[in-house]
Amino acid sequence: MAEASYVRLERARQMLSLSEMRSRAEKVEVRALENSEFHLFAEIKPISPAEGSFGEFDPVATARSYSSGGATAMSVLTEPTRFGGSLGLMQTVAGTVTTPVMRKDFLVDPYQVWEARAFGADGVLIIARLFDRDSLASMVTAAGDAGLFALVEIFDETDLALIDASWEFGPNLLVGVNSRDLQTLEVRPDVHERVLRVLPSGSVRIAESGVDSVDRVVELRDMGYDGVLVGTSLMRSPDPSDLITRMLAGLAL
C-alpha cells in the first residue's frame, strides 16, 4: 500500500532536500479550515480502486462546483498508481478555489507534509496504521509545524492505540473513520457507529466512505459525526454542486 509512496519520496528528496522543500513551502500561504457546525470534505480523484475510472473530467470546473455547493474543504488525491492523482492536480485545484484543500495520499514521511504545502495544500490526510506510535506523532507534529490541519484516519478500534492521549484534537487536528475494508474494498456501514463510541473525547469526527446520499449524511450527523468526506457519489454526479447543497440542506430539516 505504501511501497510506491516511499519510491516517490526518494525521488523527490533527490530533487529537493528537506530544507529546500521547507523553504519553498513557507512561501505558500495556507488557508485555515474554518470552524463549522458540520464539515463536508468533497473529494477529487480520477480513479477509485473500488469503482474504477471516472473518465475525463475538468478539475477546475469540478473544484468550482464543489465550492459553490458549500463544501468546507476539498480532498484531492495525489497518489498516482491506484487513484490517478498527482501533485499537479492538487496544485491546480488549490489555485482555482479559496476553499481549503487537503492532500490525500499514502504519506509516509514528514517531508511529504512540507511537500503538500509547497504544492498548495492546507491540510493532509495521515493514515494512522502506516506508522508506529512515535512515527505517527512525528507526522502530526510536522503538520502543525507546517501550519496545516491534519485528518488522522483510522479504520477500526485497534488503530486508536496509535493515537497519543495527550493530543489536543480540535479545528486543526481531526479524526476520520473510514468504513472501507482495505483488503476487500467493501464498505462496512456498522464501522462508523461502532468506532464512534471509542473516539477521543472532544475530537472533530469525520465519517469517510459509503457517504452516498442525503439520508446517509443526516444519519451520520445524528449518530454524532461532525462531518463527512464524500468522494465517489460526487465524482459520478452530473451536478455535484446541487448534491452538496442538498446534503447540507438536509441537516436543517
PDB file of C-alpha atoms in Angstrom:
ATOM      1  CA  MET A   1       0.000   0.000   0.000  1.00  0.00           C
ATOM      2  CA  ALA A   2       2.749   2.467   0.910  1.00  0.00           C
ATOM      3  CA  GLU A   3       5.688   0.998  -1.005  1.00  0.00           C
ATOM      4  CA  ALA A   4       5.168   3.218  -4.033  1.00  0.00           C
ATOM      5  CA  SER A   5       4.978   6.236  -1.754  1.00  0.00           C
ATOM      6  CA  TYR A   6       8.482   5.531  -0.458  1.00  0.00           C
ATOM      7  CA  VAL A   7       9.729   5.427  -4.058  1.00  0.00           C
ATOM      8  CA  ARG A   8       8.143   8.792  -4.797  1.00  0.00           C
ATOM      9  CA  LEU A   9       9.566  10.153  -1.552  1.00  0.00           C
ATOM     10  CA  GLU A  10      13.114   9.226  -2.506  1.00  0.00           C
ATOM     11  CA  ARG A  11      12.736  10.686  -5.983  1.00  0.00           C
ATOM     12  CA  ALA A  12      11.509  13.948  -4.506  1.00  0.00           C
ATOM     13  CA  ARG A  13      14.371  14.060  -1.999  1.00  0.00           C
ATOM     14  CA  GLN A  14      16.864  13.675  -4.827  1.00  0.00           C
ATOM     15  CA  MET A  15      15.426  16.775  -6.457  1.00  0.00           C
ATOM     16  CA  LEU A  16      14.983  18.917  -3.327  1.00  0.00           C
ATOM     17  CA  SER A  17      16.352  18.443   0.184  1.00  0.00           C
ATOM     18  CA  LEU A  18      14.018  18.783   3.169  1.00  0.00           C
ATOM     19  CA  SER A  19      15.369  22.251   3.930  1.00  0.00           C
ATOM     20  CA  GLU A  20      14.818  23.315   0.333  1.00  0.00           C
ATOM     21  CA  MET A  21      11.291  21.918   0.328  1.00  0.00           C
ATOM     22  CA  ARG A  22      10.501  23.672   3.603  1.00  0.00           C
ATOM     23  CA  SER A  23      11.832  26.931   2.220  1.00  0.00           C
ATOM     24  CA  ARG A  24       9.624  26.576  -0.834  1.00  0.00           C
ATOM     25  CA  ALA A  25       6.607  25.581   1.250  1.00  0.00           C
ATOM     26  CA  GLU A  26       6.908  28.516   3.628  1.00  0.00           C
ATOM     27  CA  LYS A  27       6.393  30.885   0.710  1.00  0.00           C
ATOM     28  CA  VAL A  28       2.950  29.375   0.045  1.00  0.00           C
ATOM     29  CA  GLU A  29       0.089  30.903   2.020  1.00  0.00           C
ATOM     30  CA  VAL A  30      -2.088  28.480   3.997  1.00  0.00           C
ATOM     31  CA  ARG A  31      -5.868  28.795   4.191  1.00  0.00           C
ATOM     32  CA  ALA A  32      -7.425  27.888   7.531  1.00  0.00           C
ATOM     33  CA  LEU A  33     -10.072  25.220   7.878  1.00  0.00           C
ATOM     34  CA  GLU A  34     -12.892  27.314   9.288  1.00  0.00           C
ATOM     35  CA  ASN A  35     -14.942  26.189  12.254  1.00  0.00           C
ATOM     36  CA  SER A  36     -18.194  24.709  11.017  1.00  0.00           C
ATOM     37  CA  GLU A  37     -21.216  23.088  12.614  1.00  0.00           C
ATOM     38  CA  PHE A  38     -20.763  20.317  10.067  1.00  0.00           C
ATOM     39  CA  HIS A  39     -17.893  19.743   7.623  1.00  0.00           C
ATOM     40  CA  LEU A  40     -18.278  18.372   4.130  1.00  0.00           C
ATOM     41  CA  PHE A  41     -14.984  17.329   2.549  1.00  0.00           C
ATOM     42  CA  ALA A  42     -15.575  16.990  -1.198  1.00  0.00           C
ATOM     43  CA  GLU A  43     -13.115  14.685  -2.937  1.00  0.00           C
ATOM     44  CA  ILE A  44     -11.487  14.919  -6.351  1.00  0.00           C
ATOM     45  CA  LYS A  45      -9.985  11.702  -7.696  1.00  0.00           C
ATOM     46  CA  PRO A  46      -9.591  10.426 -11.267  1.00  0.00           C
ATOM     47  CA  ILE A  47      -9.890   6.748 -10.256  1.00  0.00           C
ATOM     48  CA  SER A  48     -11.460   4.773  -7.434  1.00  0.00           C
ATOM     49  CA  PRO A  49      -9.885   1.360  -6.752  1.00  0.00           C
ATOM     50  CA  ALA A  50     -13.361   0.103  -5.827  1.00  0.00           C
ATOM     51  CA  GLU A  51     -15.344   1.798  -8.625  1.00  0.00           C
ATOM     52  CA  GLY A  52     -12.869   2.243 -11.486  1.00  0.00           C
ATOM     53  CA  SER A  53     -12.112   5.299 -13.605  1.00  0.00           C
ATOM     54  CA  PHE A  54     -14.381   8.323 -13.586  1.00  0.00           C
ATOM     55  CA  GLY A  55     -13.383   9.145 -17.160  1.00  0.00           C
ATOM     56  CA  GLU A  56     -12.494  12.572 -18.443  1.00  0.00           C
ATOM     57  CA  PHE A  57     -13.341  15.450 -16.125  1.00  0.00           C
ATOM     58  CA  ASP A  58     -12.317  19.064 -15.720  1.00  0.00           C
ATOM     59  CA  PRO A  59     -10.686  19.522 -12.291  1.00  0.00           C
ATOM     60  CA  VAL A  60     -11.176  23.288 -12.435  1.00  0.00           C
ATOM     61  CA  ALA A  61     -14.888  23.001 -13.154  1.00  0.00           C
ATOM     62  CA  THR A  62     -15.235  20.242 -10.548  1.00  0.00           C
ATOM     63  CA  ALA A  63     -13.492  22.294  -7.878  1.00  0.00           C
ATOM     64  CA  ARG A  64     -15.641  25.335  -8.618  1.00  0.00           C
ATOM     65  CA  SER A  65     -18.764  23.208  -8.474  1.00  0.00           C
ATOM     66  CA  TYR A  66     -17.775  21.784  -5.102  1.00  0.00           C
ATOM     67  CA  SER A  67     -17.022  25.241  -3.761  1.00  0.00           C
ATOM     68  CA  SER A  68     -20.284  26.757  -4.985  1.00  0.00           C
ATOM     69  CA  GLY A  69     -22.199  23.897  -3.392  1.00  0.00           C
ATOM     70  CA  GLY A  70     -20.799  24.796   0.017  1.00  0.00           C
ATOM     71  CA  ALA A  71     -18.027  22.260   0.625  1.00  0.00           C
ATOM     72  CA  THR A  72     -15.965  23.296   3.647  1.00  0.00           C
ATOM     73  CA  ALA A  73     -12.840  21.591   2.290  1.00  0.00           C
ATOM     74  CA  MET A  74     -11.619  19.617  -0.701  1.00  0.00           C
ATOM     75  CA  SER A  75      -9.784  16.326  -0.546  1.00  0.00           C
ATOM     76  CA  VAL A  76      -7.538  15.871  -3.576  1.00  0.00           C
ATOM     77  CA  LEU A  77      -5.816  12.584  -4.379  1.00  0.00           C
ATOM     78  CA  THR A  78      -2.134  12.900  -5.208  1.00  0.00           C
ATOM     79  CA  GLU A  79      -1.487   9.131  -5.299  1.00  0.00           C
ATOM     80  CA  PRO A  80      -0.843   8.220  -8.965  1.00  0.00           C
ATOM     81  CA  THR A  81      -0.914   4.416  -9.078  1.00  0.00           C
ATOM     82  CA  ARG A  82      -4.262   3.467  -7.553  1.00  0.00           C
ATOM     83  CA  PHE A  83      -6.100   6.779  -7.758  1.00  0.00           C
ATOM     84  CA  GLY A  84      -4.633   8.506 -10.825  1.00  0.00           C
ATOM     85  CA  GLY A  85      -3.838  11.609  -8.806  1.00  0.00           C
ATOM     86  CA  SER A  86      -0.839  13.916  -8.785  1.00  0.00           C
ATOM     87  CA  LEU A  87       0.654  16.904  -7.034  1.00  0.00           C
ATOM     88  CA  GLY A  88      -0.108  18.840 -10.199  1.00  0.00           C
ATOM     89  CA  LEU A  89      -3.806  18.014  -9.865  1.00  0.00           C
ATOM     90  CA  MET A  90      -3.826  19.303  -6.301  1.00  0.00           C
ATOM     91  CA  GLN A  91      -1.928  22.434  -7.267  1.00  0.00           C
ATOM     92  CA  THR A  92      -4.475  23.147  -9.983  1.00  0.00           C
ATOM     93  CA  VAL A  93      -7.384  22.749  -7.566  1.00  0.00           C
ATOM     94  CA  ALA A  94      -5.679  24.848  -4.882  1.00  0.00           C
ATOM     95  CA  GLY A  95      -5.143  27.629  -7.398  1.00  0.00           C
ATOM     96  CA  THR A  96      -8.764  27.544  -8.501  1.00  0.00           C
ATOM     97  CA  VAL A  97     -10.742  27.990  -5.278  1.00  0.00           C
ATOM     98  CA  THR A  98     -10.415  29.679  -1.903  1.00  0.00           C
ATOM     99  CA  THR A  99     -11.781  26.579  -0.138  1.00  0.00           C
ATOM    100  CA  PRO A 100      -9.071  24.785   1.892  1.00  0.00           C
ATOM    101  CA  VAL A 101      -7.510  21.801   0.135  1.00  0.00           C
ATOM    102  CA  MET A 102      -6.321  18.581   1.783  1.00  0.00           C
ATOM    103  CA  ARG A 103      -3.713  16.288   0.289  1.00  0.00           C
ATOM    104  CA  LYS A 104      -4.922  12.688   0.349  1.00  0.00           C
ATOM    105  CA  ASP A 105      -2.222  10.102  -0.230  1.00  0.00           C
ATOM    106  CA  PHE A 106      -0.295   7.325   1.481  1.00  0.00           C
ATOM    107  CA  LEU A 107       2.021   9.803   3.187  1.00  0.00           C
ATOM    108  CA  VAL A 108       4.906   8.099   4.956  1.00  0.00           C
ATOM    109  CA  ASP A 109       7.341  10.853   5.950  1.00  0.00           C
ATOM    110  CA  PRO A 110       7.245  14.446   7.280  1.00  0.00           C
ATOM    111  CA  TYR A 111       8.976  15.517   4.053  1.00  0.00           C
ATOM    112  CA  GLN A 112       5.706  14.841   2.226  1.00  0.00           C
ATOM    113  CA  VAL A 113       3.823  17.093   4.623  1.00  0.00           C
ATOM    114  CA  TRP A 114       6.022  20.021   3.630  1.00  0.00           C
ATOM    115  CA  GLU A 115       5.752  18.925   0.012  1.00  0.00           C
ATOM    116  CA  ALA A 116       1.970  19.115   0.364  1.00  0.00           C
ATOM    117  CA  ARG A 117       2.120  22.746   1.480  1.00  0.00           C
ATOM    118  CA  ALA A 118       4.602  23.585  -1.298  1.00  0.00           C
ATOM    119  CA  PHE A 119       2.014  22.401  -3.822  1.00  0.00           C
ATOM    120  CA  GLY A 120      -0.855  24.339  -2.304  1.00  0.00           C
ATOM    121  CA  ALA A 121      -2.334  22.054   0.351  1.00  0.00           C
ATOM    122  CA  ASP A 122      -3.812  23.473   3.531  1.00  0.00           C
ATOM    123  CA  GLY A 123      -4.154  20.096   5.203  1.00  0.00           C
ATOM    124  CA  VAL A 124      -3.053  16.484   4.969  1.00  0.00           C
ATOM    125  CA  LEU A 125      -4.604  13.076   5.491  1.00  0.00           C
ATOM    126  CA  ILE A 126      -2.482  10.856   7.745  1.00  0.00           C
ATOM    127  CA  ILE A 127      -3.339   7.141   7.799  1.00  0.00           C
ATOM    128  CA  ALA A 128      -2.617   6.023  11.354  1.00  0.00           C
ATOM    129  CA  ARG A 129      -1.881   2.368  10.634  1.00  0.00           C
ATOM    130  CA  LEU A 130       1.001   3.194   8.296  1.00  0.00           C
ATOM    131  CA  PHE A 131       3.060   4.174  11.355  1.00  0.00           C
ATOM    132  CA  ASP A 132       4.100   3.101  14.784  1.00  0.00           C
ATOM    133  CA  ARG A 133       3.092   5.379  17.651  1.00  0.00           C
ATOM    134  CA  ASP A 134       6.206   7.582  17.581  1.00  0.00           C
ATOM    135  CA  SER A 135       6.269   7.957  13.807  1.00  0.00           C
ATOM    136  CA  LEU A 136       2.606   8.913  13.746  1.00  0.00           C
ATOM    137  CA  ALA A 137       3.299  11.578  16.357  1.00  0.00           C
ATOM    138  CA  SER A 138       6.112  12.908  14.147  1.00  0.00           C
ATOM    139  CA  MET A 139       3.713  13.231  11.218  1.00  0.00           C
ATOM    140  CA  VAL A 140       1.158  15.098  13.317  1.00  0.00           C
ATOM    141  CA  THR A 141       3.901  17.390  14.634  1.00  0.00           C
ATOM    142  CA  ALA A 142       5.130  18.061  11.093  1.00  0.00           C
ATOM    143  CA  ALA A 143       1.624  19.073  10.036  1.00  0.00           C
ATOM    144  CA  GLY A 144       1.434  21.522  12.929  1.00  0.00           C
ATOM    145  CA  ASP A 145       4.893  22.920  12.164  1.00  0.00           C
ATOM    146  CA  ALA A 146       3.866  23.385   8.534  1.00  0.00           C
ATOM    147  CA  GLY A 147       0.690  25.204   9.571  1.00  0.00           C
ATOM    148  CA  LEU A 148      -1.560  22.531   8.059  1.00  0.00           C
ATOM    149  CA  PHE A 149      -4.610  20.847   9.501  1.00  0.00           C
ATOM    150  CA  ALA A 150      -4.366  17.067   9.804  1.00  0.00           C
ATOM    151  CA  LEU A 151      -7.077  14.454   9.398  1.00  0.00           C
ATOM    152  CA  VAL A 152      -5.839  11.324  11.181  1.00  0.00           C
ATOM    153  CA  GLU A 153      -7.586   8.378   9.558  1.00  0.00           C
ATOM    154  CA  ILE A 154      -8.433   5.153  11.350  1.00  0.00           C
ATOM    155  CA  PHE A 155     -10.229   2.032  10.116  1.00  0.00           C
ATOM    156  CA  ASP A 156     -11.125   0.296  13.364  1.00  0.00           C
ATOM    157  CA  GLU A 157     -10.688   0.375  17.123  1.00  0.00           C
ATOM    158  CA  THR A 158      -7.197  -1.124  17.040  1.00  0.00           C
ATOM    159  CA  ASP A 159      -5.854   1.956  15.222  1.00  0.00           C
ATOM    160  CA  LEU A 160      -6.727   4.073  18.273  1.00  0.00           C
ATOM    161  CA  ALA A 161      -3.796   2.514  20.155  1.00  0.00           C
ATOM    162  CA  LEU A 162      -1.517   4.576  17.921  1.00  0.00           C
ATOM    163  CA  ILE A 163      -3.050   7.889  18.979  1.00  0.00           C
ATOM    164  CA  ASP A 164      -1.382   9.766  21.823  1.00  0.00           C
ATOM    165  CA  ALA A 165      -3.845  10.596  24.584  1.00  0.00           C
ATOM    166  CA  SER A 166      -2.141  13.966  25.069  1.00  0.00           C
ATOM    167  CA  TRP A 167      -3.005  15.206  21.576  1.00  0.00           C
ATOM    168  CA  GLU A 168      -5.293  18.206  21.520  1.00  0.00           C
ATOM    169  CA  PHE A 169      -7.948  17.419  18.950  1.00  0.00           C
ATOM    170  CA  GLY A 170      -9.758  20.420  17.536  1.00  0.00           C
ATOM    171  CA  PRO A 171     -10.087  22.544  14.377  1.00  0.00           C
ATOM    172  CA  ASN A 172      -6.587  21.656  13.126  1.00  0.00           C
ATOM    173  CA  LEU A 173      -6.408  18.040  14.273  1.00  0.00           C
ATOM    174  CA  LEU A 174      -9.365  15.908  13.267  1.00  0.00           C
ATOM    175  CA  VAL A 175     -10.020  12.180  13.318  1.00  0.00           C
ATOM    176  CA  GLY A 176     -11.537  10.356  10.364  1.00  0.00           C
ATOM    177  CA  VAL A 177     -13.250   6.965  10.468  1.00  0.00           C
ATOM    178  CA  ASN A 178     -13.033   5.106   7.161  1.00  0.00           C
ATOM    179  CA  SER A 179     -15.557   2.293   6.869  1.00  0.00           C
ATOM    180  CA  ARG A 180     -13.954   0.716   3.792  1.00  0.00           C
ATOM    181  CA  ASP A 181     -12.068  -2.555   4.280  1.00  0.00           C
ATOM    182  CA  LEU A 182      -8.617  -2.024   2.753  1.00  0.00           C
ATOM    183  CA  GLN A 183      -8.344  -5.657   1.683  1.00  0.00           C
ATOM    184  CA  THR A 184     -11.762  -6.317   0.164  1.00  0.00           C
ATOM    185  CA  LEU A 185     -12.594  -2.649  -0.614  1.00  0.00           C
ATOM    186  CA  GLU A 186     -16.091  -3.285   0.712  1.00  0.00           C
ATOM    187  CA  VAL A 187     -17.843  -0.612   2.767  1.00  0.00           C
ATOM    188  CA  ARG A 188     -18.860  -1.756   6.257  1.00  0.00           C
ATOM    189  CA  PRO A 189     -21.567   0.701   7.439  1.00  0.00           C
ATOM    190  CA  ASP A 190     -21.501  -0.637  11.007  1.00  0.00           C
ATOM    191  CA  VAL A 191     -17.918   0.578  11.469  1.00  0.00           C
ATOM    192  CA  HIS A 192     -18.971   4.211  11.709  1.00  0.00           C
ATOM    193  CA  GLU A 193     -21.294   3.590  14.630  1.00  0.00           C
ATOM    194  CA  ARG A 194     -19.051   1.084  16.397  1.00  0.00           C
ATOM    195  CA  VAL A 195     -15.834   3.120  16.286  1.00  0.00           C
ATOM    196  CA  LEU A 196     -17.574   6.393  17.130  1.00  0.00           C
ATOM    197  CA  ARG A 197     -18.139   5.160  20.677  1.00  0.00           C
ATOM    198  CA  VAL A 198     -14.404   4.993  21.423  1.00  0.00           C
ATOM    199  CA  LEU A 199     -13.086   8.088  19.648  1.00  0.00           C
ATOM    200  CA  PRO A 200     -11.070  10.615  21.689  1.00  0.00           C
ATOM    201  CA  SER A 201     -13.236  12.960  23.712  1.00  0.00           C
ATOM    202  CA  GLY A 202     -13.660  16.373  22.115  1.00  0.00           C
ATOM    203  CA  SER A 203     -12.357  15.298  18.728  1.00  0.00           C
ATOM    204  CA  VAL A 204     -13.789  16.596  15.458  1.00  0.00           C
ATOM    205  CA  ARG A 205     -15.062  13.379  13.872  1.00  0.00           C
ATOM    206  CA  ILE A 206     -15.285  12.879  10.111  1.00  0.00           C
ATOM    207  CA  ALA A 207     -17.041   9.847   8.569  1.00  0.00           C
ATOM    208  CA  GLU A 208     -15.460   8.501   5.386  1.00  0.00           C
ATOM    209  CA  SER A 209     -16.580   6.029   2.668  1.00  0.00           C
ATOM    210  CA  GLY A 210     -20.118   4.968   1.857  1.00  0.00           C
ATOM    211  CA  VAL A 211     -21.452   8.526   2.156  1.00  0.00           C
ATOM    212  CA  ASP A 212     -23.631   8.487  -0.934  1.00  0.00           C
ATOM    213  CA  SER A 213     -26.939  10.172  -0.121  1.00  0.00           C
ATOM    214  CA  VAL A 214     -28.615  12.982   1.770  1.00  0.00           C
ATOM    215  CA  ASP A 215     -30.166  10.444   4.141  1.00  0.00           C
ATOM    216  CA  ARG A 216     -26.759   8.930   4.966  1.00  0.00           C
ATOM    217  CA  VAL A 217     -25.285  12.349   5.761  1.00  0.00           C
ATOM    218  CA  VAL A 218     -28.179  13.089   8.125  1.00  0.00           C
ATOM    219  CA  GLU A 219     -27.827   9.645   9.706  1.00  0.00           C
ATOM    220  CA  LEU A 220     -24.118  10.183  10.365  1.00  0.00           C
ATOM    221  CA  ARG A 221     -24.733  13.650  11.815  1.00  0.00           C
ATOM    222  CA  ASP A 222     -27.417  12.270  14.117  1.00  0.00           C
ATOM    223  CA  MET A 223     -25.035   9.460  15.082  1.00  0.00           C
ATOM    224  CA  GLY A 224     -22.573  12.058  16.371  1.00  0.00           C
ATOM    225  CA  TYR A 225     -20.220  12.847  13.495  1.00  0.00           C
ATOM    226  CA  ASP A 226     -19.089  16.415  12.893  1.00  0.00           C
ATOM    227  CA  GLY A 227     -18.592  15.985   9.174  1.00  0.00           C
ATOM    228  CA  VAL A 228     -18.315  13.647   6.215  1.00  0.00           C
ATOM    229  CA  LEU A 229     -15.928  13.032   3.348  1.00  0.00           C
ATOM    230  CA  VAL A 230     -17.808  12.445   0.100  1.00  0.00           C
ATOM    231  CA  GLY A 231     -15.990  11.077  -2.927  1.00  0.00           C
ATOM    232  CA  THR A 232     -17.425   8.643  -5.467  1.00  0.00           C
ATOM    233  CA  SER A 233     -21.004   9.936  -5.346  1.00  0.00           C
ATOM    234  CA  LEU A 234     -19.759  13.448  -6.171  1.00  0.00           C
ATOM    235  CA  MET A 235     -17.425  12.289  -8.926  1.00  0.00           C
ATOM    236  CA  ARG A 236     -20.308  10.393 -10.527  1.00  0.00           C
ATOM    237  CA  SER A 237     -22.904  13.128 -10.027  1.00  0.00           C
ATOM    238  CA  PRO A 238     -23.966  15.168 -13.102  1.00  0.00           C
ATOM    239  CA  ASP A 239     -24.395  18.156 -10.768  1.00  0.00           C
ATOM    240  CA  PRO A 240     -22.090  17.847  -7.745  1.00  0.00           C
ATOM    241  CA  SER A 241     -22.841  21.387  -6.581  1.00  0.00           C
ATOM    242  CA  ASP A 242     -26.520  20.509  -6.255  1.00  0.00           C
ATOM    243  CA  LEU A 243     -25.731  17.249  -4.446  1.00  0.00           C
ATOM    244  CA  ILE A 244     -23.548  19.048  -1.889  1.00  0.00           C
ATOM    245  CA  THR A 245     -26.213  21.714  -1.404  1.00  0.00           C
ATOM    246  CA  ARG A 246     -28.879  19.058  -0.819  1.00  0.00           C
ATOM    247  CA  MET A 247     -26.649  17.118   1.568  1.00  0.00           C
ATOM    248  CA  LEU A 248     -26.038  20.187   3.704  1.00  0.00           C
ATOM    249  CA  ALA A 249     -29.621  21.415   3.436  1.00  0.00           C
ATOM    250  CA  GLY A 250     -30.845  18.039   4.663  1.00  0.00           C
ATOM    251  CA  LEU A 251     -29.152  18.701   8.000  1.00  0.00           C
ATOM    252  CA  ALA A 252     -31.507  21.623   8.667  1.00  0.00           C
ATOM    253  CA  LEU A 253     -34.694  19.613   8.190  1.00  0.00           C
TER     254      LEU A 253
END
